[in-house]
Structures are given as structure tokens and as C-alpha cells.
C-alpha positions in Angstrom: -32.8 13.0 -15.7 -32.1 15.8 -13.4 -34.8 18.4 -13.9 -33.5 21.9 -15.0 -32.8 24.6 -12.8 -31.6 28.3 -12.5 -29.9 29.9 -9.9 -32.9 32.7 -8.7 -32.4 35.5 -6.5 -34.3 36.0 -3.4 -37.2 38.2 -3.6 -39.3 39.7 -1.9 -43.4 40.1 -3.5 -44.4 43.8 -3.9 -47.8 44.6 -5.2 -47.6 46.2 -8.7 -47.7 49.8 -8.8 -50.0 51.5 -10.9 -49.4 53.1 -13.9 -51.3 55.9 -13.1 -53.6 57.9 -10.6 -55.4 60.8 -11.8 -56.2 63.9 -10.5 -59.3 65.8 -11.6 -59.1 69.0 -9.4 -57.1 72.0 -11.0 -57.4 70.8 -14.4 -54.4 68.2 -14.4 -56.5 65.9 -16.4 -57.9 68.4 -18.6 -56.9 68.1 -22.4 -58.9 70.7 -23.8 -62.4 72.4 -22.9 -65.6 74.3 -23.7 -66.8 72.1 -26.4 -64.5 70.5 -28.6 -62.4 67.3 -27.5 -59.0 66.7 -28.6 -58.0 63.6 -28.0 -54.2 63.9 -29.0 -54.0 67.2 -26.8 -50.6 67.7 -24.7 -51.8 67.5 -21.2 -49.4 68.0 -18.1 -46.9 65.5 -18.0 -47.3 63.4 -14.8 -43.9 62.7 -13.1 -42.3 61.5 -9.8 -39.1 61.7 -8.0 -37.1 58.7 -7.1 -36.8 57.7 -4.0 -33.6 55.8 -4.9 -30.1 57.7 -5.1 -29.9 56.2 -8.9 -29.9 58.7 -11.5 -31.9 58.5 -14.5 -32.6 61.0 -17.5 -36.1 59.7 -18.4 -38.8 59.4 -15.6 -40.6 56.4 -15.9 -43.2 56.3 -13.3 -46.4 58.8 -12.9 -47.5 60.0 -9.3 -50.4 62.2 -8.6 -53.3 61.5 -6.2 -56.9 61.0 -7.5 -60.0 61.5 -6.9 -61.2 59.4 -10.1 -59.4 56.5 -11.0 -59.5 54.2 -14.0 -60.1 50.4 -13.9 -60.3 49.7 -17.7 -58.9 46.1 -18.7 -60.2 45.5 -22.2 -61.9 42.2 -22.5 -62.2 41.2 -26.2 -65.4 39.6 -27.1 -64.2 39.0 -30.7 -61.7 37.1 -32.3 -61.5 39.5 -36.0 -59.1 37.9 -38.6 -57.0 40.6 -40.0 -53.5 40.9 -41.6 -50.5 40.4 -39.1 -52.7 39.6 -35.8 -50.7 37.3 -33.9 -53.1 35.3 -32.0 -52.6 35.7 -27.9 -54.2 34.6 -25.0 -52.3 36.6 -22.7 -53.9 40.1 -21.5 -52.1 43.3 -20.8 -53.4 45.5 -18.2 -53.4 49.1 -19.1 -53.8 52.5 -17.5 -57.0 51.9 -16.0 -60.3 54.0 -16.8 -62.7 55.4 -14.6 -66.0 53.9 -13.5 -68.1 57.1 -13.6 -71.6 57.9 -12.7 -72.6 60.2 -15.5 -74.7 63.0 -15.8 -75.0 62.2 -19.4 -77.2 64.8 -21.1 -77.6 62.9 -24.6 -80.8 60.7 -25.4 -79.3 58.4 -27.7 -75.8 57.0 -28.6 -75.2 57.7 -32.6 -75.0 54.8 -34.8 -72.2 54.0 -37.7 -72.7 52.5 -40.9 -69.8 51.0 -42.4 -69.4 52.0 -45.8 -66.7 50.8 -48.5 -66.4 54.4 -50.2 -63.1 56.1 -49.3 -63.7 58.9 -46.7 -62.8 62.6 -48.1 -60.5 64.5 -45.9 -59.6 68.1 -45.5 -56.3 69.0 -47.3 -55.0 70.1 -43.4 -55.8 66.5 -42.3 -54.1 64.4 -45.0 -51.4 61.9 -44.0 -47.7 63.0 -45.0 -46.7 61.2 -48.2 -44.5 57.5 -47.7 -47.4 56.4 -45.3 -50.1 54.0 -46.3 -53.3 53.0 -44.3 -53.2 49.7 -43.1 -56.5 49.5 -40.6 -59.8 51.0 -40.2 -61.6 51.2 -37.2 -65.5 52.2 -36.4 -65.8 53.4 -33.1 -68.6 53.4 -30.7 -68.2 55.0 -27.1 -68.3 58.2 -25.2 -66.2 61.7 -25.1 -66.0 62.3 -21.4 -66.2 65.8 -19.4 -66.0 66.8 -16.1 -67.1 70.1 -14.7 -64.4 72.4 -12.9 -63.7 76.0 -11.7 -62.5 78.5 -14.7 -60.1 79.4 -15.5 -58.0 76.3 -14.8 -54.7 74.9 -15.9 -55.8 74.2 -19.4 -58.8 76.8 -20.0 -57.5 79.9 -19.6 -59.6 83.3 -18.7 -60.2 84.3 -22.2 -62.2 81.1 -22.7 -63.9 80.7 -19.7 -67.9 81.8 -19.6 -69.3 84.0 -17.1 -70.1 81.8 -14.7 -66.7 81.1 -14.0 -67.2 77.3 -14.7 -66.9 75.0 -17.6 -67.0 71.7 -18.9 -63.3 70.3 -19.5 -62.6 66.9 -21.6 -60.4 64.2 -19.8 -60.7 61.1 -22.6 -62.3 58.8 -24.9 -64.0 55.7 -23.7 -64.8 53.8 -27.1 -64.7 50.1 -28.8 -63.7 50.1 -32.4 -65.1 47.6 -34.5 -64.0 46.5 -38.1 -66.6 46.2 -41.1 -68.1 42.7 -40.2 -69.1 44.5 -36.4 -66.1 42.7 -34.7 -64.5 44.7 -31.8 -60.3 45.1 -33.0 -59.4 48.3 -30.7 -60.3 49.9 -27.3 -59.6 53.7 -27.1 -59.0 55.2 -23.6 -56.7 57.6 -22.0 -53.6 56.4 -20.6 -49.8 57.4 -19.9 -47.5 56.2 -22.6 -44.6 55.0 -20.7 -43.1 53.8 -24.0 -42.2 57.2 -25.7 -41.1 57.7 -28.9 -38.0 60.5 -29.0 -38.9 63.8 -28.0 -41.4 62.5 -26.2 -41.6 62.6 -22.5 -42.7 59.5 -20.0 -45.6 59.4 -18.4 -47.3 62.1 -20.8 -51.6 61.2 -21.1 -52.3 60.5 -24.1 -54.8 59.0 -26.3 -54.5 55.3 -26.7 -55.7 52.6 -28.9 -54.9 48.8 -27.9 -55.2 45.9 -30.1 -58.3 43.6 -28.3 -56.2 40.3 -30.0 -52.4 40.9 -29.3 -52.8 44.1 -26.6 -50.2 45.7 -28.9 -50.7 50.0 -28.0 -50.1 52.9 -29.3 -50.4 56.2 -28.2 -50.6 59.2 -30.3 -50.9 63.4 -30.1 -53.0 65.4 -32.7 -51.3 67.4 -35.0 -54.2 69.0 -37.1 -58.1 69.4 -36.4 -60.7 70.3 -38.8 -64.3 71.5 -37.9 -64.8 72.1 -41.5 -68.7 72.4 -42.3 -68.2 70.9 -45.7 -66.7 67.6 -44.0 -67.7 67.7 -40.2 -71.1 67.6 -38.9 -72.3 70.6 -36.9 -73.3 68.2 -34.0 -69.8 66.3 -33.8 -66.6 66.5 -32.3 -63.9 68.0 -34.8 -61.8 65.5 -37.2 -57.9 65.1 -36.2 -54.9 64.1 -37.6 -52.5 62.5 -35.1 -48.9 61.4 -34.9 -47.9 58.4 -33.1 -45.4 59.3 -30.2 -45.4 55.9 -28.4 -45.8 52.0 -29.3 -45.8 48.9 -27.3 -45.7 45.4 -28.2 -48.5 42.9 -26.3 -47.1 40.6 -23.6 -46.2 37.6 -26.1 -44.7 40.1 -28.5 -48.1 40.8 -30.4 -47.5 44.0 -33.2 -50.6 44.7 -34.8 -50.4 48.6 -34.2 -46.6 49.0 -33.2 -45.8 50.3 -36.5 -48.4 52.8 -36.7 -47.2 55.7 -38.0 -50.4 58.2 -37.9 -54.0 57.9 -37.3 -56.7 60.0 -38.5 -59.9 60.4 -36.7 -62.9 61.3 -39.4 -66.9 60.7 -39.9 -67.1 62.0 -36.5 -70.8 62.2 -35.1 -71.7 63.4 -31.5 -69.4 64.0 -28.5 -70.0 67.5 -28.3 -69.8 69.1 -24.6 -73.5 69.2 -22.6 -74.5 72.6 -22.5 -73.0 75.3 -19.8 -76.6 75.3 -17.7 -75.2 72.0 -16.4 -72.2 73.5 -15.5 -72.7 76.7 -14.5 -72.3 76.6 -10.4 -70.2 75.4 -7.2 -72.4 72.6 -6.7 -71.7 71.2 -10.4 -68.0 70.9 -9.9 -67.4 67.5 -10.3 -70.0 66.5 -12.3 -69.4 64.1 -15.4 -70.8 63.4 -18.7 -70.4 60.6 -20.7 -71.5 61.8 -24.1 -72.1 59.2 -26.7 -70.1 59.7 -30.3 -69.1 57.6 -33.2 -66.0 57.7 -35.3 -64.2 56.3 -37.9 -60.3 55.7 -37.1 -57.8 55.2 -40.2 -54.4 53.7 -39.1 -51.2 54.3 -41.4 -47.7 52.9 -41.0 -44.8 53.7 -43.2 -44.4 52.4 -47.0 -40.7 51.6 -46.4 -39.9 49.5 -43.3 -36.8 51.1 -40.9 -33.4 49.6 -42.0 -31.9 50.4 -38.3 -30.3 48.1 -36.5 -32.4 46.0 -33.7 -31.9 44.9 -30.2 -33.0 40.8 -29.7 -33.4 40.3 -26.0 -34.2 36.7 -24.7 -37.2 36.5 -22.6 -37.7 33.6 -20.4 -41.2 34.4 -19.2 -43.9 35.5 -21.4 -46.8 36.4 -18.7 -49.2 35.7 -17.7 -48.4 32.0 -18.8 -45.3 31.7 -17.1 -44.0 29.1 -19.5 -43.8 30.9 -22.6 -39.9 31.9 -24.1 -39.6 34.4 -27.0 -36.7 36.4 -28.4 -37.9 39.9 -28.9 -36.8 42.8 -30.9 -36.6 46.8 -30.6 -35.7 49.4 -32.7 -31.8 50.0 -31.5 -32.0 53.6 -32.1 -35.7 54.5 -30.6 -36.6 51.3 -28.5 -39.6 51.4 -30.7 -41.1 47.4 -29.9 -40.9 45.3 -33.3 -42.7 42.1 -32.3 -41.7 38.7 -31.0 -38.8 37.6 -33.7 -38.6 34.2 -32.3 -42.1 32.8 -31.4 -43.4 31.6 -28.0 -41.8 28.0 -27.6 -40.8 28.4 -31.4 -38.1 25.0 -31.8 -38.6 24.1 -28.1 -37.5 27.6 -26.9 -37.7 27.2 -23.3 -35.4 29.5 -21.3 -33.4 31.4 -23.5 -29.6 32.2 -22.5 -27.0 33.7 -24.7 -27.6 34.5 -28.3 -25.4 35.7 -31.2 -25.6 35.9 -34.7 -23.4 34.3 -37.3 -22.3 37.1 -38.9 -25.0 38.4 -41.5 -26.7 34.6 -41.1 -28.6 32.6 -38.6 -29.1 33.5 -34.8 -28.1 31.0 -32.5 -29.9 30.6 -29.2 -28.3 28.6 -25.9 -32.0 27.3 -24.6 -31.9 26.0 -21.1 -34.9 24.2 -21.3 -35.5 25.7 -17.9 -37.7 23.3 -15.3 -37.7 20.8 -18.0 -36.1 16.9 -17.4 -34.2 17.9 -20.6 -30.3 19.2 -21.3 -29.7 22.4 -22.3 -29.5 23.2 -26.1 -28.4 25.5 -29.0 -30.9 26.1 -31.4 -30.6 28.0 -34.6 -33.0 30.4 -36.6 -33.5 32.1 -39.6 -31.8 35.5 -39.1 -34.4 37.7 -40.9 -37.3 35.7 -40.6 -37.0 34.2 -36.9 -37.9 30.8 -38.5 -36.7 27.9 -36.5 -34.4 25.9 -38.2 -32.6 23.3 -36.3 -31.3 22.2 -33.0 -27.7 22.1 -34.1 -26.8 20.8 -30.4 -29.9 18.7 -29.4 -30.9 17.6 -25.8 -30.1 14.2 -26.5 -26.4 15.2 -27.5 -24.1 13.4 -25.2 -22.4 16.7 -25.2 -25.0 18.8 -24.7 -24.7 21.4 -22.0 -26.9 20.6 -18.7 -27.6 24.6 -17.9 -26.0 26.7 -20.6 -25.7 30.2 -19.9 -23.6 32.9 -21.8 -22.3 31.9 -25.6 -19.8 33.6 -28.1 -18.9 32.4 -31.5 -15.0 32.8 -31.8 -13.2 33.4 -34.7 -16.3 32.4 -36.9 -15.9 29.1 -36.7 -16.3 27.9 -32.7 -19.2 28.2 -30.3 -18.1 28.8 -26.6 -20.9 27.7 -24.2 -20.9 28.4 -20.6 -22.6 25.0 -18.8 -23.1 26.8 -15.3 -23.9 22.5 -14.5 -26.4 20.8 -12.2 -25.7 22.9 -8.8 -23.8 22.4 -5.6 -21.1 19.7 -5.8 -22.1 19.1 -9.6 -19.2 21.9 -11.8 -20.6 23.4 -14.6 -18.3 23.0 -17.8 -17.2 25.1 -20.5 -18.0 23.5 -24.2 -16.5 24.0 -27.6 -18.7 23.3 -30.7 -18.2 24.1 -34.0 -20.4 26.4 -35.1 -23.0 23.8 -37.0 -22.9 22.1 -33.7 -20.1 19.1 -33.7 -18.4 18.7 -30.1 -14.8 19.9 -30.5 -13.6 19.7 -26.6 -14.3 20.4 -22.6 -12.2 23.4 -22.0 -13.1 22.8 -18.7 -10.3 23.7 -16.3 -8.9 21.6 -13.3 -9.9 23.4 -10.0 -6.7 21.8 -8.0 -3.7 22.0 -10.7 -4.6 25.1 -13.2 -5.9 27.8 -10.4 -6.0 28.5 -6.9 -8.0 25.9 -5.1 -9.7 28.6 -2.5 -10.6 30.8 -4.8 -12.1 28.1 -7.3 -13.9 26.0 -5.3 -16.0 24.7 -8.3 -16.3 25.7 -11.5 -19.9 27.0 -12.3 -19.2 29.7 -15.7 -21.8 32.0 -16.6 -20.5 34.7 -19.2 -18.0 34.8 -21.9 -16.5 37.0 -23.9 -13.4 38.0 -26.2 -11.3 40.4 -24.7 -9.4 43.1 -26.3 -5.7 41.0 -25.8 -7.6 38.2 -27.6 -8.1 36.0 -24.9 -11.4 34.1 -23.6 -13.1 35.6 -20.4 -15.0 33.4 -18.5 -17.3 34.8 -15.4 -17.0 32.2 -12.7 -19.2 31.5 -9.4 -17.3 29.1 -7.1 -19.9 29.0 -4.3 -23.6 28.1 -5.3 -24.4 27.5 -1.4 -23.2 30.7 -0.5 -23.5 32.5 -3.6 -20.7 34.8 -2.3 -17.6 35.3 -4.5 -16.7 35.4 -7.7 -13.8 35.6 -10.7 -13.2 36.5 -14.0 -11.2 33.5 -15.4 -8.9 34.0 -18.5 -8.4 31.0 -21.4 -6.8 30.7 -24.6 -9.4 30.4 -27.1 -7.7 28.6 -30.0 -6.3 26.2 -27.6 -8.5 26.0 -24.9 -5.8 26.2 -21.9 -6.5 28.0 -18.9 -4.1 30.9 -18.3 -4.9 32.4 -15.5 -7.2 34.3 -12.8 -7.7 37.7 -13.8 -10.2 38.9 -11.0 -11.0 37.4 -8.3 -13.3 38.1 -4.8 -14.2 36.1 -1.8 -17.7 38.7 -1.8 -20.0 39.1 0.9 -19.9 41.6 3.7 -16.7 40.3 5.0 -14.8 41.5 2.0 -12.8 44.3 3.0 -12.1 45.3 -0.5 -14.5 47.5 -3.2 -15.2 44.9 -5.7 -17.6 42.8 -3.6 -18.0 40.1 -7.1 -20.9 38.2 -6.1 -22.5 35.7 -8.5 -20.9 37.5 -11.6 -23.0 36.4 -14.9 -23.0 38.9 -17.8 -19.4 40.3 -19.2 -18.4 42.5 -21.8 -15.7 45.4 -22.3 -16.7 48.8 -23.0 -15.3 51.0 -25.7 -13.2 52.5 -22.7 -11.4 49.2 -22.7 -12.7 48.6 -19.5 -14.6 45.1 -18.3 -18.0 45.4 -17.0 -19.6 42.4 -15.2 -23.1 42.2 -13.6 -23.0 41.2 -9.9 -25.1 40.2 -7.4 -25.8 41.8 -3.6 -24.3 40.0 -0.6 -27.1 40.4 1.5 -30.5 42.6 2.9 -27.9 45.3 3.5 -26.1 45.1 -0.1 -26.9 46.6 -3.6 -27.1 44.5 -6.8 -25.0 46.0 -9.1 -22.6 46.3 -12.4 -18.9 46.1 -11.3 -16.1 48.1 -13.5 -12.7 46.7 -13.6 -9.5 48.0 -15.8 -9.0 45.8 -19.0 -5.8 44.0 -20.1 -4.4 47.1 -21.6 -5.2 49.7 -18.6 -2.4 50.8 -16.3 -3.6 48.0 -13.8 -5.3 45.2 -15.6 -8.0 43.7 -13.3 -7.9 46.6 -11.1 -11.3 48.2 -9.4 -12.2 50.8 -11.3 -15.9 51.8 -10.1 -20.0 50.1 -10.2 -22.8 51.4 -11.1 -26.0 50.4 -8.1 -29.1 48.9 -9.4 -30.8 49.2 -6.5 -30.7 50.6 -3.2 -29.9 48.7 -0.2 -33.7 47.8 1.8 -35.7 48.8 -1.5 -37.1 47.1 -4.3 -34.4 45.0 -6.1 -33.4 45.5 -10.1 -30.9 42.9 -10.6 -29.5 42.1 -14.0 -28.2 38.7 -15.5 -27.1 40.0 -18.8 -25.5 43.8 -20.1 -24.2 44.3 -24.0 -22.8 48.0 -25.5 -24.8 49.4 -28.0 -25.2 52.1 -30.6 -23.6 55.4 -29.3 -21.2 53.7 -26.5 -24.3 52.8 -24.1 -24.3 50.3 -22.1 -27.8 48.3 -22.4 -29.1 46.6 -19.2 -32.0 44.0 -18.7 -33.6 44.2 -15.4 -34.2 40.4 -14.8 -36.3 40.3 -11.8 -39.7 39.8 -11.8 -41.3 41.6 -9.3 -39.7 45.1 -8.5 -41.3 48.1 -10.2 -38.6 48.2 -13.1 -38.8 44.6 -13.6 -38.8 43.6 -17.5 -37.2 47.4 -18.0 -34.2 47.7 -20.5 -31.8 50.5 -19.1 -29.5 52.5 -21.4 -26.7 53.7 -19.3 -23.9 56.6 -20.1 -21.1 55.2 -18.2 -19.4 58.5 -17.9 -22.4 59.9 -15.7 -23.9 56.5 -15.0 -27.4 57.9 -15.1 -29.6 56.0 -17.6 -33.3 56.5 -19.4 -35.7 53.8 -19.9 -35.1 52.2 -23.2 -37.9 49.9 -23.1 -40.5 50.2 -20.0 -40.7 47.7 -17.7 -43.7 44.9 -17.2 -45.8 47.2 -14.3 -46.0 50.0 -16.7 -47.2 47.6 -19.7 -43.9 46.6 -21.0 -43.8 43.3 -23.1 -40.8 41.5 -21.2 -41.8 39.0 -18.9 -38.0 38.1 -17.3 -35.3 39.3 -19.9 -32.0 37.9 -20.0 -29.4 37.5 -22.4 -29.5 40.0 -25.7 -27.7 41.0 -28.9 -28.2 43.8 -31.4 -27.8 42.8 -35.1 -24.6 44.6 -35.1 -23.2 42.9 -32.2 -19.6 41.0 -32.6 -20.5 37.2 -32.1 -17.1 37.3 -30.3 -16.0 40.4 -28.5 -19.8 41.5 -28.2 -18.6 44.8 -29.4 -21.4 46.9 -31.1 -20.3 47.9 -34.8 -21.4 51.3 -35.4 
């Protein structure tokens, strides 16, 4: 048996960029000062100016020059047993936390004593109705301060002592334990690269990361209390915080991602040191790590969201580099909802096309990447994601060798694009019933049915039903050079080849503006135009999305425009698939594994060609290793149009 292969783009390895750098001069990191630490206070937003000519409406990278950096990668020491906590061996790098030489003024660390008695809470810290407690953690750690000149960006002149210098809070460092004293969460400061609207990407926020599955949430303070009836005189305030960002772990773990509110209660210690330790120019830069304890109570909504979800096949769940999942995200906010199909469930190993059979099961074309097996078509429960069966097993004599795009036509027939085994081994266009029974091989004859020059070989990649009710298939005719491409049309009822709708010789010698190299995903937009993902010809070219007039346009198949995904000579950010979703936006997973946006899902306004980052990239803690094909719950399984 021939070993599975994937047509891969040539990449140049780049070091991962740091999630953030921290500036302590001028108060950039200061969240609050002179006495109390407000973990969720709004700090200045760290943003960057992209060097590329691509336009995005939401900044997804922080850049700042640092004199103090954080290097905190949580290392779980215990495996606490809790409901809804997937076990994961992967670790997710979070924003570094500083290794500091402290001038701590406390002589002993506070200790906590877990109790089953509910903690009385001031009225202003009560969580809104409709949310219920699901997790409690007892924190032991430090509240961290630095001596800075005053006034500064955070501390106004009215709050400055006569000396002109003051302690400024720049983040917590704590470990949360359950009632059995087992580590469950790490607490620190980091940029929020998974914001929930209207939060701005990159804002520094208090962060909680699950020690088991590394899911994370970011929160900001909504209310504070120093009421002496509740808060000890030597303790930092109690807080009510609202979650403003959430992210799954690298294998889809979602223990914390549905958190809505967090209370910080039962505090002890953590107060800033006395002012005599920060009273002159020589004290500037001194740091104090002040021990504290607190109880953090986590809440989630009583009623799960009924919004639609986005499902994305993830070929590589790093750092295992082998596990495959289908991950789920809120279709409106991008909030990660965990792994819908868990790692390798049903033999999932290289998910490609995925469609829902109406409101029923999820069907996934599985390529069996790098395995000596044919591809398969797998069925999963459409509600739970549980594996049902391989409707086309690898042992089926008609099983596709390298399945890519897949659609369900007329609710009866699955069309699967099989890219084939490589140069000299053409692919196939296969038809099955939705239960996996073989119907026919619809592969056209390259000599008698369409021009031989433009179709040296048939290697289909993407499939979709167009507005004219014909089946559109993207084709890569030359796997050796990787240049050129076509969009072919077929009658989906009979399988008969109709014509070549779009053709390009590709490459730098092409004098046309539509350099259609190695087209893959193909969809029709609400504007009736055809959109397809295409790859660069060489180092002087860019990866892109090409736009052509649809069959109802004045000049069907004519070039309309392009959306560049990257810039020639810079990091590659290519895409294999694309799909229209809510609001007529175009959702584009970045499939490359080395660029700064690797693993991101971009959301484009195709009118302005601007995008925001719907799912953050892997270098910023995003949960997708190598995202390929995608579907929404409301995506039509044939036309791939979104049902608003």
C-alpha cells in the first residue's frame, strides 16, 4: 500500500514571536497603584503596526520594548479530578511572566484553609442572575509591584505621595488549588489575544489557565469592595470580574472557556509595601512580590448559547503533531467551545471536507495523513460529536486515496474530490450515497472531454454546487510544477462533464491577472462571485484568494479581483479552504504552520478586503494547529452557502 501524502507548500522556518513584551518604564504595565491591586483593571492596549500591506481591522500582535520579561510556562504538578476537564498531555505556552529579583517586604506567606461554608459576598459583588458557580480555586501567590516615578500613565498627580515616587501593581503570580490541595489553575497577567467583543485584542488582562487542559480566560474588574464587614484590613480588595476573553487548550480542552464571571473573595495580604521603600530616584525599578491568598469562584451561564457554531478540521494538534480533531467555535464571537470530535476519534487522521447532513450527523472526509491507508469518510453524531461509523472505510475498493473537498448534493449523494496518489497517478471525482454506498466514478476523460493542454492530469481538490445548479470542481493539473489551475463544471445528476469554467496556465510567465496556481477551496459569495484559494507561483508571488464572476455575471468566469493573504518576501499565510458565514463574511483558516498567523481564522469583509482575527493564531495561544476545511451548523451541505 502506498503511504498517504499531502501536497504541502514550501516554507521557511521562522522562530515563533513572543506573545508580548513588557515595558515597566513610564507605567505601561501599571494596572493600579499606591495600595490596592486591581487585577482586572484596564491597562493600555498594546498594539502593533503590520509591516505588510494587508489590512485588518483588529490588531492581533503586541509589540513593546521590555526591560522586564515574563517566562512563565505553567507546569502542572497534580491531576485534579473535576467535571468537564479533558485530560491533555499537551502544554500551551502562555504569555511569559517575569522572573524577578524581589525586594519583598512580607516576612511570611499567608495560608488558606478550605471550607465548605459559602462565603458571604457584598451586594455589589453579586454575580448577575442566570449564572451559576461551577468551580472554586484557592490561590496562593504574590501580588507584584514596581517602584516608578509619579505621576505616570496610570497614577495621576492627585494620588502621588510627596516624594514623587510610588509602588505600581503589574500583575499577580499565583497557583490555585482545589479543596484537596491539588493544583488546578495558574493565575498571571497576559495579553488577551482571544477577545470577546468589544474587547480589543492584545489588551493586558488578569489571566487564569487550567493546569490540566490549558484552556484560559481573561477578565476585567467590574466592581470592587473594601467593606470592613467582609475584607480584612491588611488584605487586597475583593473583586467581581467579567470574562472578556476565552481560549481552548491545544487539544480542544475547554474547562474554563464557558466562564462568564469570576469573584475574588476571602483575600489576605497582597497590599503594596510601605512608601519608604519607594521614596527616591535610587528606588526606581525595585520590585516587591507581596504574598497573598484568595478564593476565586468561577461562574458560567445557566442556559447554553443557542447561537450557531463554526466547526474546523484541525490536522495537527501540537505538540503531538499527529492527533486530529474537529474543533468548535461560537459563530458570532469566535469563543472556543472545545473539541467537537476529539483527538483521533474513529481513526480521524487528517480531516478534510466536512458537511452536516441537514440537522443530522457530521460527515468528514478523512485523508489518513501519512498513513499506509486509503482515505475514509467518517460519520459523527451531529449533537455530541461521538463517532458513529466509517461509512466509506479504507478497505472499501472505491475508497478515495486522498480525499479533499466534499459536498452532499440533493441530500442524497456525496461528491468527494480525491486528489490522487501523486504525479502520474491522477485523482478521481467519486460519488457515494450519504450512507457510503458507491454510486459512480465521475472522473472525466482528459483527452476526449476537455483540453489536454490545460488538463495534463486530473487532481481535484475543492467541490461546490453553483448558482446554476452545476457541480464546480477545482483542479490542479500539474503536481510537478504546481503551476496553473482550473475550475471545471459537471452535471451533478448524471456526472457528465460540462466545461472548463476557469483556466490559468499560472506561474510568473502568465500574462493574465488571475494566476490560478493549485486552487483548493471554492465557494460562491452572496454577491454571486466565485472565490477560490490559490497559492503563490514562487518567492516573488503571494498566496491569495482569487475572485471570478459567477455564472449569472455579465462575463461568467471573468477575473474580478483578489485578496492577498500575505506579502511576497514575508512570512507565508496561505489557506487551503474558505467559507462564507454570518453577515456575509468570508472565513479563512490559515493552514501554514510556521508564519505568525499560523492557525488563525481570519474573517473578511469582501467589499473592503479588510479582516479581523476571528480565532487567534497558534503563536498567540490559539487552539488550532493546522486548520483546513470548515463548516457552520447552518452551512448548506451542497452550495456551502450560509443560512442566516
